[in-house]
Coordinates of N, CA and C in Angstrom, one line a residue:
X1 N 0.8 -1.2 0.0 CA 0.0 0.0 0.0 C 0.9 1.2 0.0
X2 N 0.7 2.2 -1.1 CA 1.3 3.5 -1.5 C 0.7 4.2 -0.3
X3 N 1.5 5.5 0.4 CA 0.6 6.4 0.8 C 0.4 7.7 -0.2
X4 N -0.4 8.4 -0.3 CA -0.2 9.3 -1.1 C 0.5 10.5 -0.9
X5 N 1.2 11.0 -1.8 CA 2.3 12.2 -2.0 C 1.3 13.6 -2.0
X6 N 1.8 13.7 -0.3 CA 0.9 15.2 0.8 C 2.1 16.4 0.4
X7 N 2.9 16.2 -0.4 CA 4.1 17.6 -0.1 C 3.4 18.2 -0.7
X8 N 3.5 18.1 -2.2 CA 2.9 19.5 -3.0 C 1.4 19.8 -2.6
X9 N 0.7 19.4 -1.7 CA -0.8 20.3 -1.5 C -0.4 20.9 -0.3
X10 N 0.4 20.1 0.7 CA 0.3 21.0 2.0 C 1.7 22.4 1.7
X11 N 3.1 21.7 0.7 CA 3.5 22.9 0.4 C 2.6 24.2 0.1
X12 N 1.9 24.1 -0.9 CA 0.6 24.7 -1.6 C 0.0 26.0 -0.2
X13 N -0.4 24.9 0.6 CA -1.3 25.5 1.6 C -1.0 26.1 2.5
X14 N 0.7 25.9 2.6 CA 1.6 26.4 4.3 C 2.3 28.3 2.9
X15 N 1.9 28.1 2.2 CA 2.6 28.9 1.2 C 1.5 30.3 1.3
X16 N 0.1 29.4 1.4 CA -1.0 30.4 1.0 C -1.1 30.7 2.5
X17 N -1.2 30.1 3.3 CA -1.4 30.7 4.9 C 0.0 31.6 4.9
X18 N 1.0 31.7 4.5 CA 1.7 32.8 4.8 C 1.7 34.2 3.9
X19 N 0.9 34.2 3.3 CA 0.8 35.4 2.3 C -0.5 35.9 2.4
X20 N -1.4 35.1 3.7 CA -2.9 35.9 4.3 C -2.1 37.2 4.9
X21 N -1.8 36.7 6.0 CA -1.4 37.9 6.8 C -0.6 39.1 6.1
X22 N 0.4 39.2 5.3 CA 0.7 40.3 4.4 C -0.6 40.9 3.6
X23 N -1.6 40.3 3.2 CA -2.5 40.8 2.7 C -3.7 41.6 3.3
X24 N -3.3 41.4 4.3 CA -4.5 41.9 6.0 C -4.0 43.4 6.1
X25 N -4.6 44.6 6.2 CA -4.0 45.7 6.6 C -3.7 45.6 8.3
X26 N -2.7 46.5 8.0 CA -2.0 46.6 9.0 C -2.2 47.3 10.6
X27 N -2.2 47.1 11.4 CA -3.0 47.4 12.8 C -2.3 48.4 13.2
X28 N -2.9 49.4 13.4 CA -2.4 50.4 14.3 C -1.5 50.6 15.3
X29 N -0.7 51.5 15.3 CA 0.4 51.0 16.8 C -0.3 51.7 18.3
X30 N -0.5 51.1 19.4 CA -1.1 51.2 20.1 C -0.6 52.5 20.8
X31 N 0.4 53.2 20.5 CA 0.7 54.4 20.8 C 1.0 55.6 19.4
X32 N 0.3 56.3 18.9 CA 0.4 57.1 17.5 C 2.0 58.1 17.5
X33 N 2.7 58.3 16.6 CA 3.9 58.3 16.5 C 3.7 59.7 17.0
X34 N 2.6 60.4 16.4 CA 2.8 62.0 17.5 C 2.9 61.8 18.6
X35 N 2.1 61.8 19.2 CA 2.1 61.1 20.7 C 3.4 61.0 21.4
X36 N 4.2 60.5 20.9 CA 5.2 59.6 21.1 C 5.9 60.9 21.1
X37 N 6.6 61.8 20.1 CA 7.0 62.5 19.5 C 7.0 63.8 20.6
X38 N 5.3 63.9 21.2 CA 5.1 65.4 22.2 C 5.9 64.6 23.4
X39 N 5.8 63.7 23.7 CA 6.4 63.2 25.2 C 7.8 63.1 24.9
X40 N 8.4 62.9 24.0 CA 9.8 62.7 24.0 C 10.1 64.5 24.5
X41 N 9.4 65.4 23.9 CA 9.8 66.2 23.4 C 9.6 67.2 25.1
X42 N 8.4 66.8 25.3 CA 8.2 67.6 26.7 C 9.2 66.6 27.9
X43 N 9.8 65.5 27.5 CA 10.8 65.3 28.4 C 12.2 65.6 28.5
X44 N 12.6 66.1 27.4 CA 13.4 67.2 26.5 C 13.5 68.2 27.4
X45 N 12.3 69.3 27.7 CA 12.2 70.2 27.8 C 12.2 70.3 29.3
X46 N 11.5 69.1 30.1 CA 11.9 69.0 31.3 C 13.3 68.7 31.8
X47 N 13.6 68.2 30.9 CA 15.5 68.1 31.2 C 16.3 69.3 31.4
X48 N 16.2 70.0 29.9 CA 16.5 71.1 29.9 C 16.4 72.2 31.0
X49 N 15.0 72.4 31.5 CA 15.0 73.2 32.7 C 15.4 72.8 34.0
X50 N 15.5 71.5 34.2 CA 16.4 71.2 35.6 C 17.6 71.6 35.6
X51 N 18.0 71.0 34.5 CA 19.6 71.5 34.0 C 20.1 73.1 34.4
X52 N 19.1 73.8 33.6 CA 19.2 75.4 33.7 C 19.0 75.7 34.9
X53 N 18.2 75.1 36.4 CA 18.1 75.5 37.2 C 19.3 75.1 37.8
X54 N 20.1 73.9 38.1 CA 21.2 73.7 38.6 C 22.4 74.5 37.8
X55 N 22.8 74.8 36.8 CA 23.8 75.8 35.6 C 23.6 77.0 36.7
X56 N 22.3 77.7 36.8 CA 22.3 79.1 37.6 C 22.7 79.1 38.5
X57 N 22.7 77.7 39.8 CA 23.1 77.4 41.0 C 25.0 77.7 40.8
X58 N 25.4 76.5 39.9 CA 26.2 76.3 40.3 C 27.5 77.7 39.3
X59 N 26.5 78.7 38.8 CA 27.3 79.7 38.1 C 27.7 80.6 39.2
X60 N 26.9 80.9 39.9 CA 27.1 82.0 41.0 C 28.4 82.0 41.5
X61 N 28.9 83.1 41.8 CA 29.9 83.5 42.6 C 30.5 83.0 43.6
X62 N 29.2 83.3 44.9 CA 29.4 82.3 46.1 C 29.8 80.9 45.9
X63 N 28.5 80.0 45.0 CA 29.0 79.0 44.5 C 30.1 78.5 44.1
X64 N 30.5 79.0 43.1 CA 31.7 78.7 42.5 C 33.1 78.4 43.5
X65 N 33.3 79.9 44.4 CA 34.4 80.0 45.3 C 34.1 78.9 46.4
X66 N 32.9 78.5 46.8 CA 32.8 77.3 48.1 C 32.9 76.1 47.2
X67 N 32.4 75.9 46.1 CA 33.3 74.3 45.3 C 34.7 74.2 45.2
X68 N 35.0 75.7 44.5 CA 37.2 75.6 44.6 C 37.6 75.7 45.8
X69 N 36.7 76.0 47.1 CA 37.3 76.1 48.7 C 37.5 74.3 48.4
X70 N 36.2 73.7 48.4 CA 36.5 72.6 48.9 C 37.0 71.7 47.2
X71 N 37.9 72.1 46.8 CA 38.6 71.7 45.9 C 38.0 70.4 44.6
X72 N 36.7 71.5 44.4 CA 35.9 70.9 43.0 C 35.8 71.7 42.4
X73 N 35.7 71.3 41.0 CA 35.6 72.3 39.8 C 34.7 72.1 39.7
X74 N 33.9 73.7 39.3 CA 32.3 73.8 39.3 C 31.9 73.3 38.1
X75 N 32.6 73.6 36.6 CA 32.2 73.2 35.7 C 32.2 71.3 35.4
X76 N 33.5 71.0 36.0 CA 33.1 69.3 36.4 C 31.6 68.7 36.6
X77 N 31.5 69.6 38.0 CA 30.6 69.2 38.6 C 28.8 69.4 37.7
X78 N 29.1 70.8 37.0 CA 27.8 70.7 35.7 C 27.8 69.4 35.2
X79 N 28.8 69.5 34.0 CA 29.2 68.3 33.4 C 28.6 66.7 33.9
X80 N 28.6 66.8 34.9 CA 28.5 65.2 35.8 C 27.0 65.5 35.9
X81 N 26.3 66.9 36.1 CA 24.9 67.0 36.5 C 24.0 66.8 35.5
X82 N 24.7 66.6 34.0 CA 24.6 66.1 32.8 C 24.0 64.9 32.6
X83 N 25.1 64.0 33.4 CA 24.9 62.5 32.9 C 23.9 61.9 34.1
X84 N 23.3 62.9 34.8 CA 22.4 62.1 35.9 C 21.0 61.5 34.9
X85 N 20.2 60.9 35.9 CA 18.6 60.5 34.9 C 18.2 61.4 35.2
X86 N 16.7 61.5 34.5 CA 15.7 62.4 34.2 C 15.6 62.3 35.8
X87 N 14.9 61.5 36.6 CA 14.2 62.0 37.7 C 15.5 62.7 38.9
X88 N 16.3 61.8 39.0 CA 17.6 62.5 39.9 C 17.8 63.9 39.3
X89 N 17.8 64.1 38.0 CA 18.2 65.7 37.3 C 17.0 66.6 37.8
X90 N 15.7 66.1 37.4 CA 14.8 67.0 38.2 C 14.7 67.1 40.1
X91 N 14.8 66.1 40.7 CA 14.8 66.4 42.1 C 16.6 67.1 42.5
X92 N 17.1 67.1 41.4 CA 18.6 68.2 41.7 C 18.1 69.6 41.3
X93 N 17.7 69.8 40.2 CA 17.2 71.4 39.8 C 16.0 71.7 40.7
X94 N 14.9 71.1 41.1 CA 14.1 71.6 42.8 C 15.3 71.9 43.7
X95 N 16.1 71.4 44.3 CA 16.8 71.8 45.2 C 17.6 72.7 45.1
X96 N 18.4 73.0 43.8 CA 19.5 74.0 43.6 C 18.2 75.4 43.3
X97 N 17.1 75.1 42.7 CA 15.8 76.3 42.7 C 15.9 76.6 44.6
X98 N 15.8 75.6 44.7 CA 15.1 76.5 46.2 C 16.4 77.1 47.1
X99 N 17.2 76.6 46.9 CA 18.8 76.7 47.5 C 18.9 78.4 47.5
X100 N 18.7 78.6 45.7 CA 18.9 79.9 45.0 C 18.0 81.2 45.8
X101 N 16.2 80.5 45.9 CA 15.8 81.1 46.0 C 15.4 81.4 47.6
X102 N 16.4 80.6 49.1 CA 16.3 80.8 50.1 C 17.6 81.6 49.9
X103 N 18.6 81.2 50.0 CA 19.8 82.8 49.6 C 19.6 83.8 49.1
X104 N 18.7 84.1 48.3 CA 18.2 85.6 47.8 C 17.5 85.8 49.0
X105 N 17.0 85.4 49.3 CA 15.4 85.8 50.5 C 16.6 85.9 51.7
X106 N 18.1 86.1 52.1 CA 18.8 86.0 53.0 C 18.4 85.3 54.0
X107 N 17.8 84.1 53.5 CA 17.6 82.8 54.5 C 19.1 82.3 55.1
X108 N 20.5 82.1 54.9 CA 21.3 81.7 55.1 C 22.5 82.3 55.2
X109 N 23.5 81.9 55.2 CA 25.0 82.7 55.3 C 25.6 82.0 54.1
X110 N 26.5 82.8 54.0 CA 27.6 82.1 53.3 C 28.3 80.9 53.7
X111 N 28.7 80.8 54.8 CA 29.1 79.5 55.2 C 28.1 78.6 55.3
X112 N 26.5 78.5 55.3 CA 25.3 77.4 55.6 C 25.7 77.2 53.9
X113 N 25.5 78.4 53.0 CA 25.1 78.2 51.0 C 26.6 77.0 51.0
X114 N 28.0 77.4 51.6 CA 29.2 76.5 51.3 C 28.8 75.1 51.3
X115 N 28.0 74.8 52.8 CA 27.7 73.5 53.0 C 26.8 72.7 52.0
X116 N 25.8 73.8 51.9 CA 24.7 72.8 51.3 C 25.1 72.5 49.3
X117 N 26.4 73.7 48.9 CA 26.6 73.6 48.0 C 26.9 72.3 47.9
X118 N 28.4 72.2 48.4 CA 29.2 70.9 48.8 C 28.1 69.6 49.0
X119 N 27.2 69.7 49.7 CA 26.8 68.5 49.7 C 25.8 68.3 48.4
X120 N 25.7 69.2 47.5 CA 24.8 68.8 46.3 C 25.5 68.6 45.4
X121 N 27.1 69.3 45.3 CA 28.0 68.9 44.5 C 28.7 67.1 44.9
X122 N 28.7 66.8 46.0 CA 28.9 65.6 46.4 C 27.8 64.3 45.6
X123 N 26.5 64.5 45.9 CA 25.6 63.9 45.6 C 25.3 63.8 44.4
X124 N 25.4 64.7 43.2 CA 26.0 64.8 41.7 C 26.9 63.4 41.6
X125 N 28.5 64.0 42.3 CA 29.1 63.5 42.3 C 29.3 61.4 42.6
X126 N 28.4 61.5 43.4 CA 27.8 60.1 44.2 C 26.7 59.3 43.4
X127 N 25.7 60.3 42.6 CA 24.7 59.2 41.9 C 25.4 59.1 40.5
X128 N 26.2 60.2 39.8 CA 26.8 59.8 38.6 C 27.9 58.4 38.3
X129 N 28.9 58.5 40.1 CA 29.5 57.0 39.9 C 28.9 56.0 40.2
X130 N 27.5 55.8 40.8 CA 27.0 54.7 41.1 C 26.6 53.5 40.4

């Protein structure tokens, strides 16, 4: 007893089932590329502004001279405030914001702004090697 010769119809058939689905339009991406595009873009922009708020911090005068007291370069320490993540970059630009804006309001001295510099330039310095 022969069995019968199944290649060429199921070839046939495994040939036609793979050229359904190319022929099916194509499904939507469950997120639309604008979409995508405004959030990249507004997370961009929140980068950017943390950044700018820590740059103002660490431009200032006082600043500057209490990093080279305690023997850091300010621009280093930008640099490093660079490579942090989005959320560590933004909870550093709230605090160099408020830093800025309790030393204008002469909430502090010069020797408290040295400290609290130092310890924000440390902590830069602390989450970028981690």
């Amino acid at each position: 007893m022969q069995t019968p010769n199944l290649r060429r119809p199921l070839a046939t058939i495994l040939a036609a089932g793979m050229l359904v689905p190319a022929a099916l339009p194509a499904a939507e991406h469950v997120v639309p590329p604008a979409a995508l595009h405004q959030r990249a873009a507004a997370s961009s922009a929140a980068r950017d502004a943390s950044l700018a708020k820590a740059a103002r911090l660490f431009q200032r005068d006082e600043v500057r001279s209490s990093l080279r007291a305690a023997k850091l370069d300010p621009d280093t320490v930008l640099r490093a405030a660079e490579l942090l993540s989005d959320e560590e970059l933004r909870r550093l630009g709230e605090r160099a914001a408020a830093v800025e804006r309790d030393f204008a309001a002469g909430a502090w001295s010069n020797e408290t702004l040295t400290y609290i510099v130092i310890a924000l330039a440390a902590a830069v310095v602390v989450l970028v090697l981690k």
